[in-house]
């Protein structure tokens, strides 16, 4: 029996508040073996019945949603009300929406010579590796379509936020057959071992681009299927006709939600020079008024950064902007208290070479960048190795939609950003990833195509 464990830190204090069992490589072997053993029966279970299991999981989560939200808020740092009404509610909605999906059988030809059908079949054992920003919701995004498609799953949450995922799996396992869904907690080495493991057929990964590359390399010798949802550095472009008082609240929410720790948050805000100062001041006022604090205080709107490394990075990016002459209209320095607190920060007068513009900040610091001409703004927005999301803000929907299509990214929004739908594909281009999640498009990534050709 392995008794090793690791500490889980409360980001609001910086102190350990719980211990989590640490899985060994030997346990990975026995867990993958259990998932393989469970696979044939689960794959042969009719999809309607697998869907009923997903609905039963949603019902089970619903009965535990308050305690799950408390655990999530404690280990991740987000305010309790956003953990409950935001992340857990979305996890329920996504589980139920996924349960309604049915992969089609395509009929390509049916004539005197042949009938050609295209069927979709499960892949086998899916490894899921998740990050620390939305540990319950992203686990649901991986697990539910994988299970619906007829695969079995081994999930490894981030070692920063393992507890809410382990709890989610425990709840789901009240209704699932043994071995169908398994969880192991550990650090990157365990994830790397999963990406190399010959008993795993696919890896679905959400996290940084660097780790995605390492997983791809690890998976190469065994030719695993891969879905990689990687980093983003999304640009939003605000056109000169955008009504500032109308768009400011939404832009603010879409940049700072989850304290900026969202893959598809607005991370670079290009604003036409005519309205730049007005929008900057509006956003700065909102940032100054925002309540940053521990997740368990009712008045808190924004929690701390989730971990020390991310906190240090945000401090460095602010420092770099300062040395380059950046003007801080709100925030700019860490709060003088325990935990990983950084205030909501608006910085202007930096150019595109500043680290806070070039790098994904993944934290509550938003650079505003002045532009003169929209072609120039689009070129600057697209001059990034990332391509997750992007947006155009304008009173003219027709013009904005035309410009949105010129953004080099997986999702382009008009007068919105980072709003996802369980039916619309979501994924990155360029270094933001390979493949998509959600809807039939995402479900297809958990299945292989089989052509059946019947000669006549
Ligand atoms: P990370 O890459 O550091 O870690 C993610 C997971 O990978 C963790 O479980 C970690 O333990 C594991 N891991 C680390 N090294 C590994 C290795 N060599 N092999 C296999 N697994 C390994 O990412 P993070 O810091 O947890 O998350 C933040 C990043 O995730 C940001 O870049 C963010 O943009 C990205 N993200 C992307 C999406 C998306 O949908 N595109 C969504 C959320 C977050």
Short mmCIF file of N, CA, C and O and ligand atoms in Angstrom, two decimals, residues 129-133 138 141 156-159 186-189 191-192 195 205-209 211 214-215 229-232 262-263 267 310 360 362 388 426 432 437, ligand 1:
data_model
loop_
_atom_site.label_atom_id
_atom_site.label_comp_id
_atom_site.label_asym_id
_atom_site.label_seq_id
_atom_site.Cartn_x
_atom_site.Cartn_y
_atom_site.Cartn_z
N UNK A 129 -5.38 15.03 -18.71
CA UNK A 129 -4.45 15.78 -17.85
C UNK A 129 -4.95 17.22 -17.81
O UNK A 129 -5.13 17.85 -18.87
N UNK A 130 -5.20 17.74 -16.62
CA UNK A 130 -5.91 19.03 -16.49
C UNK A 130 -5.10 20.08 -15.72
O UNK A 130 -4.22 19.74 -14.93
N UNK A 131 -5.43 21.35 -15.93
CA UNK A 131 -4.73 22.46 -15.26
C UNK A 131 -5.46 22.89 -13.98
O UNK A 131 -6.46 22.27 -13.59
N UNK A 132 -4.99 23.97 -13.38
CA UNK A 132 -5.49 24.37 -12.06
C UNK A 132 -6.49 25.53 -12.09
O UNK A 132 -6.94 25.98 -11.05
N UNK A 133 -6.83 26.04 -13.27
CA UNK A 133 -7.70 27.23 -13.27
C UNK A 133 -9.19 26.90 -13.12
O UNK A 133 -9.92 27.64 -12.45
N UNK A 138 -13.02 21.72 -16.36
CA UNK A 138 -12.19 21.15 -17.43
C UNK A 138 -12.16 19.63 -17.32
O UNK A 138 -12.16 18.92 -18.33
N UNK A 141 -15.19 18.61 -19.07
CA UNK A 141 -15.01 18.75 -20.53
C UNK A 141 -14.27 17.55 -21.12
O UNK A 141 -14.51 17.19 -22.26
N UNK A 156 -5.65 12.80 -14.51
CA UNK A 156 -4.68 13.35 -13.56
C UNK A 156 -4.90 14.85 -13.45
O UNK A 156 -4.58 15.60 -14.37
N UNK A 157 -5.43 15.31 -12.33
CA UNK A 157 -5.57 16.76 -12.15
C UNK A 157 -4.24 17.41 -11.84
O UNK A 157 -3.26 16.73 -11.52
N UNK A 158 -4.20 18.74 -11.92
CA UNK A 158 -3.01 19.48 -11.52
C UNK A 158 -2.72 19.21 -10.05
O UNK A 158 -3.64 19.15 -9.23
N UNK A 159 -1.45 19.11 -9.71
CA UNK A 159 -1.11 18.87 -8.30
C UNK A 159 -1.39 20.11 -7.45
O UNK A 159 -1.38 20.04 -6.23
N UNK A 186 -0.81 13.56 -8.96
CA UNK A 186 0.65 13.60 -8.96
C UNK A 186 1.10 14.78 -9.79
O UNK A 186 0.28 15.53 -10.32
N UNK A 187 2.41 14.93 -9.92
CA UNK A 187 2.94 16.09 -10.64
C UNK A 187 3.21 15.75 -12.11
O UNK A 187 2.74 14.76 -12.63
N UNK A 188 4.01 16.64 -12.74
CA UNK A 188 4.25 16.49 -14.18
C UNK A 188 4.83 15.14 -14.58
O UNK A 188 4.51 14.62 -15.65
N UNK A 189 5.66 14.56 -13.72
CA UNK A 189 6.28 13.27 -14.05
C UNK A 189 5.24 12.19 -14.28
O UNK A 189 5.38 11.34 -15.17
N UNK A 191 2.19 12.77 -15.31
CA UNK A 191 1.56 13.12 -16.59
C UNK A 191 2.42 12.66 -17.76
O UNK A 191 1.92 12.12 -18.76
N UNK A 192 3.73 12.85 -17.62
CA UNK A 192 4.64 12.42 -18.68
C UNK A 192 4.58 10.90 -18.85
O UNK A 192 4.54 10.38 -19.97
N UNK A 195 1.59 10.02 -20.80
CA UNK A 195 1.67 10.28 -22.25
C UNK A 195 2.52 9.22 -22.95
O UNK A 195 2.38 9.01 -24.15
N UNK A 205 -5.40 16.92 -23.23
CA UNK A 205 -4.62 17.75 -22.31
C UNK A 205 -5.06 19.20 -22.41
O UNK A 205 -5.21 19.74 -23.51
N UNK A 206 -5.24 19.84 -21.27
CA UNK A 206 -5.44 21.28 -21.23
C UNK A 206 -4.38 21.85 -20.31
O UNK A 206 -4.26 21.42 -19.15
N UNK A 207 -3.61 22.79 -20.82
CA UNK A 207 -2.54 23.37 -20.02
C UNK A 207 -1.64 24.21 -20.88
O UNK A 207 -2.06 24.72 -21.93
N UNK A 208 -0.40 24.34 -20.47
CA UNK A 208 0.50 25.26 -21.17
C UNK A 208 1.03 24.65 -22.47
O UNK A 208 1.07 23.43 -22.64
N UNK A 209 1.47 25.53 -23.36
CA UNK A 209 2.00 25.07 -24.65
C UNK A 209 3.26 24.23 -24.44
O UNK A 209 3.44 23.20 -25.10
N UNK A 211 4.07 22.26 -21.95
CA UNK A 211 3.71 20.90 -21.53
C UNK A 211 3.06 20.15 -22.68
O UNK A 211 3.30 18.95 -22.85
N UNK A 214 5.67 18.62 -24.75
CA UNK A 214 6.30 17.48 -24.08
C UNK A 214 5.39 16.25 -24.16
O UNK A 214 5.85 15.12 -24.38
N UNK A 215 4.09 16.46 -24.03
CA UNK A 215 3.14 15.34 -24.13
C UNK A 215 3.14 14.78 -25.55
O UNK A 215 3.15 13.57 -25.76
N UNK A 229 -5.32 21.44 -25.72
CA UNK A 229 -5.90 22.79 -25.52
C UNK A 229 -4.86 23.59 -24.75
O UNK A 229 -4.69 23.39 -23.55
N UNK A 230 -4.17 24.49 -25.44
CA UNK A 230 -2.97 25.09 -24.84
C UNK A 230 -3.16 26.57 -24.54
O UNK A 230 -4.27 27.08 -24.50
N UNK A 231 -2.07 27.24 -24.34
CA UNK A 231 -2.11 28.63 -23.88
C UNK A 231 -2.74 29.58 -24.89
O UNK A 231 -2.81 29.30 -26.09
N UNK A 232 -3.19 30.70 -24.39
CA UNK A 232 -3.76 31.73 -25.26
C UNK A 232 -3.19 33.09 -24.89
O UNK A 232 -2.73 33.29 -23.76
N UNK A 262 -7.87 32.51 -17.06
CA UNK A 262 -8.77 31.84 -18.01
C UNK A 262 -8.03 31.78 -19.33
O UNK A 262 -7.45 32.77 -19.77
N UNK A 263 -8.05 30.59 -19.95
CA UNK A 263 -7.26 30.42 -21.17
C UNK A 263 -7.67 31.44 -22.22
O UNK A 263 -6.82 32.04 -22.88
N UNK A 267 -6.48 39.24 -23.09
CA UNK A 267 -5.15 39.43 -22.50
C UNK A 267 -4.40 40.61 -23.11
O UNK A 267 -3.39 41.07 -22.57
N UNK A 310 2.66 31.44 -10.41
CA UNK A 310 1.85 32.34 -11.23
C UNK A 310 1.88 33.76 -10.67
O UNK A 310 1.95 34.74 -11.40
N UNK A 360 1.68 35.28 -22.22
CA UNK A 360 0.37 35.07 -21.59
C UNK A 360 0.51 35.37 -20.10
O UNK A 360 1.25 34.69 -19.39
N UNK A 362 -1.94 35.36 -17.71
CA UNK A 362 -2.74 34.43 -16.90
C UNK A 362 -2.90 34.95 -15.48
O UNK A 362 -2.67 34.26 -14.48
N UNK A 388 -5.82 31.27 -29.74
CA UNK A 388 -6.96 30.61 -29.10
C UNK A 388 -8.25 31.36 -29.43
O UNK A 388 -9.12 30.85 -30.12
N UNK A 426 -14.49 24.38 -29.76
CA UNK A 426 -13.58 25.32 -29.11
C UNK A 426 -12.19 24.70 -29.12
O UNK A 426 -12.00 23.58 -28.66
N UNK A 432 -1.60 27.39 -29.93
CA UNK A 432 -2.63 27.25 -28.89
C UNK A 432 -3.28 25.87 -28.90
O UNK A 432 -4.19 25.62 -28.10
N UNK A 437 -12.78 20.84 -28.63
CA UNK A 437 -13.69 20.21 -27.69
C UNK A 437 -15.10 20.70 -27.99
O UNK A 437 -15.28 21.71 -28.66
P1 LIG B 1 0.72 23.16 -17.01
O1 LIG B 1 1.03 22.80 -18.43
O2 LIG B 1 1.82 23.59 -16.15
O3 LIG B 1 0.05 21.91 -16.26
C1 LIG B 1 -1.12 21.28 -16.74
C2 LIG B 1 -1.12 19.82 -16.32
O4 LIG B 1 -0.03 19.13 -16.94
C3 LIG B 1 -0.96 19.59 -14.82
O5 LIG B 1 -1.80 18.50 -14.47
C4 LIG B 1 0.50 19.20 -14.71
O6 LIG B 1 0.78 18.39 -13.57
C5 LIG B 1 0.70 18.40 -15.98
N1 LIG B 1 2.09 18.31 -16.46
C6 LIG B 1 3.12 19.15 -16.19
N2 LIG B 1 4.23 18.75 -16.88
C7 LIG B 1 3.86 17.65 -17.59
C8 LIG B 1 4.54 16.82 -18.53
N3 LIG B 1 5.82 17.00 -18.86
N4 LIG B 1 3.84 15.80 -19.11
C9 LIG B 1 2.53 15.60 -18.82
N5 LIG B 1 1.85 16.36 -17.93
C10 LIG B 1 2.50 17.37 -17.33
O7 LIG B 1 -0.45 24.23 -17.12
P2 LIG B 1 -1.12 25.03 -15.91
O8 LIG B 1 -0.12 26.03 -15.42
O9 LIG B 1 -1.75 24.08 -14.96
O10 LIG B 1 -2.30 25.78 -16.66
C11 LIG B 1 -2.17 27.04 -17.21
C12 LIG B 1 -2.08 26.95 -18.72
O11 LIG B 1 -3.18 26.23 -19.22
C13 LIG B 1 -2.16 28.30 -19.39
O12 LIG B 1 -1.20 28.37 -20.42
C14 LIG B 1 -3.56 28.32 -19.99
O13 LIG B 1 -3.72 29.17 -21.10
C15 LIG B 1 -3.74 26.90 -20.35
N6 LIG B 1 -5.16 26.58 -20.48
C16 LIG B 1 -5.65 26.34 -21.74
C17 LIG B 1 -7.00 26.08 -21.92
C18 LIG B 1 -7.56 25.82 -23.29
O14 LIG B 1 -8.68 25.36 -23.39
N7 LIG B 1 -6.84 26.08 -24.34
C19 LIG B 1 -7.85 26.05 -20.80
C20 LIG B 1 -7.31 26.30 -19.55
C21 LIG B 1 -5.96 26.55 -19.40
#
